[in-house]
Amino acid sequence: MTSVLRAQGLGKRYGKRWALRECTIDIPAGHVVGLVGPNGAGKTTLLKLATGQLQPTAGGITVLGAPPGGTPAQLARVGFVAQDTPVYAGLTVADHLRAGARLNPRWDAAMASERVAELGLAPAHRAGKLSGGERAQLALTLGLAKRPELLILDEPVASLDPLARREFLQGLMEATVAHEFSVVLSSHLVSDLERICDYLIVLVDSRVRVAGEVDWLLATHHRLTGPRRDPERLPADQHVVSARHTDRQSTFVVRTDAPIHDPSWVVTQLSMEDLVLAYMDKRPAAERRTALEVQR
Ligand SMILES: Nc1ncnc2c1ncn2[C@@H]1O[C@H](COP(=O)(O)OP(=O)(O)OP(=O)(O)O)[C@@H](O)[C@H]1O
């Protein structure tokens, strides 16, 4: 299967500090990928490496089978909507579409004009006078009309109200259905990612903690609640992702491919948010038994 993004031992260091390290992932085409992690985890760094705006300090990365941003042809295959909905305040909506047409060989002028009309954005309106939601929609329109094979969006909805967020994500989903491209989208809003993503990457402290198809991740992770127990006493095939204890009770999030038969546990399924929070658990590794990195 074609990979949209493949990284092998990828790392980026600023001075002495690693912003991203030992990142090895292989994302198949056709997914809407959610990239999530706390502030400073390295999400923007990974996205900038994927678009060729940064060069790796270690390891390698290919996007759609080629080095990112290496040639004009490669640039045309990847769309990027940067953080803070990047539009030019002094230019009108129509100016943006004209610039898009000049700069992008595969520009879909009909789609751009239709989308702008549907959104009710007046062509003569200056981008600086648009609301945050309208600016985000204009930036998305530019990204979509480029007709990329991969569209990368860095926290596109962070500053939008819930309704504008919903409309933005709805527009993105409709476009992926109509034009069949892959998406990588970073966000802190796991509930949004839950609605649209079928592949998840969790980055914590510059490292990929987990990556894989959401259905597979949810099928192989469970919450176990029961009498207090030392994680060392769990079966070897139950990898502890997070652990919480009270005097009498333990709650573990574990990853396992095998069914859980121990009757002393109450086993519950996780939501995507539970899964993300478990991997973001910052308790000392000693309490977790295994420093997990899961990929598929
Ligand atoms: N140009 C830079 N110079 C020095 N350090 C940087 C630079 N850009 C990023 N960093 C550092 O690299 C780390 C990762 O930053 P990055 O922006 O990739 O994180 P992020 O996960 O996107 O964070 P956020 O969710 O806050 O946007 C942070 O510690 C950040 O301070």
XYZ file of C-alpha atoms and ligand atoms in Angstrom:
327
model
C 0.000 0.000 0.000
C 1.235 3.538 -0.751
C 2.518 5.495 2.210
C 1.580 9.142 2.503
C 4.135 9.777 5.188
C 7.027 7.541 6.163
C 9.585 8.564 8.767
C 12.528 6.500 9.925
C 14.402 7.558 13.063
C 13.367 11.121 12.259
C 14.661 13.816 14.597
C 14.918 17.593 14.763
C 17.084 19.406 17.284
C 17.162 23.112 18.080
C 20.495 23.755 19.778
C 20.733 21.083 22.448
C 17.017 20.428 22.658
C 15.271 17.778 20.588
C 11.908 19.023 19.329
C 11.266 15.608 17.761
C 13.259 12.424 18.180
C 13.369 8.839 16.949
C 10.111 9.224 15.084
C 9.357 6.100 13.039
C 5.916 5.998 11.421
C 4.422 4.716 8.202
C 0.985 6.094 7.397
C -0.907 4.409 4.556
C -2.760 6.571 2.025
C -6.455 7.264 2.357
C -6.663 8.187 6.038
C -7.666 11.249 7.990
C -4.856 11.299 10.534
C -5.152 13.091 13.861
C -1.884 14.309 15.374
C -2.318 15.093 19.038
C -0.082 15.888 21.996
C 0.554 18.524 24.642
C 2.024 21.962 23.934
C 5.606 21.709 22.785
C 5.348 17.967 22.021
C 6.718 18.428 18.506
C 3.568 18.409 16.351
C 4.358 21.545 14.339
C 7.957 20.360 13.986
C 6.789 17.056 12.457
C 4.403 18.866 10.094
C 7.113 21.310 9.015
C 9.490 18.414 8.346
C 6.713 16.797 6.283
C 6.309 19.917 4.167
C 10.026 20.517 3.676
C 10.034 23.747 5.696
C 12.524 22.149 8.099
C 15.350 19.735 7.429
C 15.885 16.755 9.757
C 18.785 16.647 12.201
C 18.548 12.837 12.224
C 16.835 10.107 10.224
C 14.721 10.558 7.128
C 11.226 11.324 5.903
C 9.378 10.783 2.654
C 5.975 12.143 1.752
C 4.016 10.415 -1.022
C 7.197 8.447 -1.700
C 9.515 11.428 -2.252
C 11.553 13.872 -0.161
C 9.278 16.659 1.099
C 9.300 19.878 -0.890
C 12.132 18.607 -3.083
C 10.684 19.642 -6.455
C 7.875 21.887 -7.743
C 5.974 18.728 -8.709
C 6.249 17.421 -5.154
C 5.175 20.786 -3.704
C 2.068 20.671 -5.889
C 1.049 17.297 -4.414
C 0.958 18.498 -0.795
C -1.252 21.235 0.628
C -0.397 22.935 3.905
C -2.589 25.121 6.069
C -0.341 26.549 8.772
C -1.310 27.433 12.340
C -3.391 30.629 12.806
C -5.205 30.452 9.442
C -2.644 32.112 7.237
C -4.255 34.589 4.855
C -3.094 38.026 3.752
C -5.078 40.671 5.618
C -4.699 43.322 2.887
C -5.772 41.065 0.004
C -9.360 40.400 -0.975
C -10.957 36.969 -1.208
C -10.710 37.212 -5.024
C -7.007 38.167 -4.776
C -6.383 35.004 -2.759
C -8.060 32.858 -5.403
C -6.093 34.564 -8.209
C -2.820 34.014 -6.312
C -3.802 30.371 -5.735
C -4.406 29.918 -9.464
C -1.024 31.447 -10.359
C 0.948 29.431 -7.803
C -0.635 25.996 -8.144
C -0.489 23.948 -11.352
C -3.457 21.736 -10.384
C -5.616 24.640 -9.152
C -9.350 23.875 -9.277
C -10.764 27.344 -10.015
C -14.360 26.109 -10.243
C -14.182 24.445 -6.853
C -12.582 27.512 -5.275
C -15.242 29.917 -6.593
C -18.104 27.566 -5.735
C -16.850 27.036 -2.209
C -16.343 30.747 -1.612
C -19.880 31.428 -2.874
C -21.373 28.661 -0.714
C -19.627 30.112 2.318
C -21.047 33.547 1.502
C -17.596 35.150 1.253
C -17.820 38.251 -0.971
C -14.956 38.253 -3.517
C -14.233 41.944 -2.836
C -13.990 41.470 0.931
C -10.524 41.957 2.435
C -9.286 38.907 4.369
C -8.332 41.119 7.323
C -12.000 42.028 7.767
C -13.256 38.431 7.809
C -14.163 36.686 11.060
C -11.839 33.992 12.428
C -14.147 31.280 11.111
C -14.351 32.878 7.651
C -10.580 33.279 7.479
C -10.163 29.623 8.431
C -12.623 28.634 5.703
C -10.774 30.774 3.146
C -7.469 29.120 4.133
C -9.116 25.693 3.825
C -10.531 26.628 0.412
C -7.031 27.544 -0.795
C -5.705 24.235 0.522
C -8.490 22.217 -1.103
C -8.473 24.011 -4.478
C -4.822 23.145 -4.844
C -6.198 19.585 -5.236
C -3.429 17.996 -3.190
C -2.952 14.272 -2.656
C -2.146 15.080 0.957
C -3.496 18.042 2.892
C -1.669 18.935 6.114
C -3.384 21.228 8.606
C -1.681 22.541 11.743
C -4.279 23.286 14.429
C -6.717 24.771 11.937
C -9.652 25.109 14.328
C -7.890 26.174 17.528
C -9.306 29.693 17.583
C -12.791 28.914 16.274
C -16.038 28.736 18.211
C -17.795 25.337 18.340
C -20.141 26.085 15.428
C -17.372 27.423 13.185
C -15.245 24.386 14.111
C -18.040 22.047 13.177
C -18.604 23.793 9.823
C -14.880 23.773 9.075
C -14.506 20.068 9.828
C -17.714 19.281 7.935
C -16.311 21.058 4.873
C -13.066 19.143 5.201
C -14.863 15.797 5.472
C -17.094 16.532 2.486
C -14.021 17.404 0.434
C -12.199 14.189 1.382
C -15.219 12.167 0.282
C -15.550 14.079 -3.003
C -11.874 14.164 -3.955
C -10.218 11.242 -2.119
C -7.080 12.712 -0.628
C -5.265 12.010 2.631
C -5.298 14.422 5.535
C -2.951 14.959 8.480
C -4.425 17.320 11.028
C -2.999 18.424 14.369
C -5.289 19.546 17.162
C -5.631 19.708 20.914
C -9.352 19.142 20.557
C -9.623 15.390 20.801
C -13.416 15.495 20.589
C -13.062 17.053 17.125
C -10.489 14.491 16.067
C -12.761 11.736 17.358
C -15.429 12.800 14.869
C -13.276 12.871 11.780
C -10.050 10.840 12.196
C -9.570 7.171 11.453
C -5.843 7.166 12.262
C -4.170 8.604 15.325
C -0.660 9.677 16.304
C 0.034 10.715 19.899
C 3.234 12.707 20.415
C 4.508 13.340 23.939
C 7.840 14.877 24.932
C 9.116 14.855 21.329
C 8.401 11.156 20.831
C 5.638 9.169 19.159
C 3.922 7.284 21.982
C 1.350 5.545 19.817
C 0.311 5.508 16.168
C -2.234 3.413 14.343
C -5.723 3.022 12.941
C -8.286 4.206 15.464
C -10.403 1.025 15.213
C -7.372 -1.124 15.917
C -6.228 1.080 18.793
C -9.660 1.013 20.422
C -9.920 -2.771 19.965
C -6.567 -3.447 21.630
C -6.699 -1.024 24.572
C -8.822 -1.571 27.684
C -9.385 -0.052 31.081
C -9.107 -2.549 33.943
C -10.524 -1.616 37.322
C -10.304 -3.867 40.378
C -8.601 -4.575 43.696
C -5.234 -2.887 44.112
C -2.526 -4.756 42.270
C 1.116 -4.264 41.431
C 1.492 -3.808 37.631
C 4.275 -6.408 37.758
C 1.616 -8.992 38.494
C -0.299 -8.420 35.275
C 0.175 -11.016 32.509
C 3.193 -10.341 30.299
C 1.034 -9.664 27.222
C -0.810 -6.805 28.979
C 1.330 -3.731 28.385
C 0.563 -1.011 30.895
C -0.034 2.392 29.332
C -1.200 4.174 32.471
C -1.830 3.217 36.081
C -3.746 4.861 38.908
C -4.032 3.491 42.431
C -6.024 4.269 45.548
C -5.471 2.396 48.819
C -7.742 -0.403 47.685
C -8.229 -0.072 43.955
C -6.118 -0.031 40.807
C -7.109 1.279 37.410
C -4.907 0.388 34.460
C -5.095 1.198 30.796
C -3.467 -1.749 29.064
C -2.751 -2.746 25.502
C -3.213 -6.382 24.620
C -4.225 -8.437 21.613
C -5.553 -11.220 23.844
C -8.936 -11.397 25.594
C -8.937 -10.515 29.307
C -10.308 -13.410 31.379
C -9.331 -12.388 34.929
C -12.694 -12.120 36.755
C -11.321 -9.671 39.343
C -11.217 -6.915 36.714
C -14.060 -4.810 35.446
C -13.048 -4.280 31.810
C -14.272 -1.192 29.971
C -13.686 0.063 26.459
C -11.918 3.372 25.920
C -12.956 6.384 23.913
C -10.324 8.076 21.751
C -10.046 10.772 24.399
C -9.398 8.150 27.147
C -6.726 6.610 24.949
C -5.009 9.934 24.266
C -5.084 10.910 27.951
C -3.652 7.530 28.974
C -0.706 8.001 26.619
C -0.240 11.572 27.812
C -0.032 10.362 31.434
C 3.137 11.897 32.805
C 3.563 9.620 35.836
C 7.044 8.193 36.310
C 7.791 5.286 33.996
C 8.454 3.084 37.055
C 4.765 3.210 37.873
C 3.838 2.195 34.361
C 6.094 -0.868 34.111
C 6.562 -0.486 30.361
C 7.489 2.612 28.430
C 5.244 1.869 25.525
C 5.616 2.748 21.909
C 2.934 1.172 19.767
C 2.732 1.453 16.040
C 0.785 -0.098 13.271
N 12.494 27.770 15.900
C 12.656 27.162 17.084
N 13.769 27.390 17.824
C 13.961 26.771 19.008
N 13.088 25.896 19.552
C 11.961 25.639 18.875
C 11.693 26.257 17.604
N 10.500 25.788 17.153
C 10.047 24.931 18.104
N 10.916 24.835 19.121
C 10.778 23.990 20.315
O 10.570 22.670 19.903
C 9.610 22.022 20.727
C 8.459 21.489 19.879
O 7.763 22.600 19.337
P 6.502 22.421 18.383
O 6.085 23.792 17.944
O 6.820 21.430 17.330
O 5.439 21.797 19.396
P 3.856 21.623 19.210
O 3.534 20.234 19.661
O 3.432 22.010 17.847
O 3.320 22.663 20.286
P 1.923 23.506 20.327
O 0.853 22.495 20.620
O 2.141 24.426 21.490
O 1.758 24.205 19.024
C 9.184 23.050 21.765
O 9.932 22.850 22.924
C 9.548 24.369 21.118
O 9.857 25.336 22.095
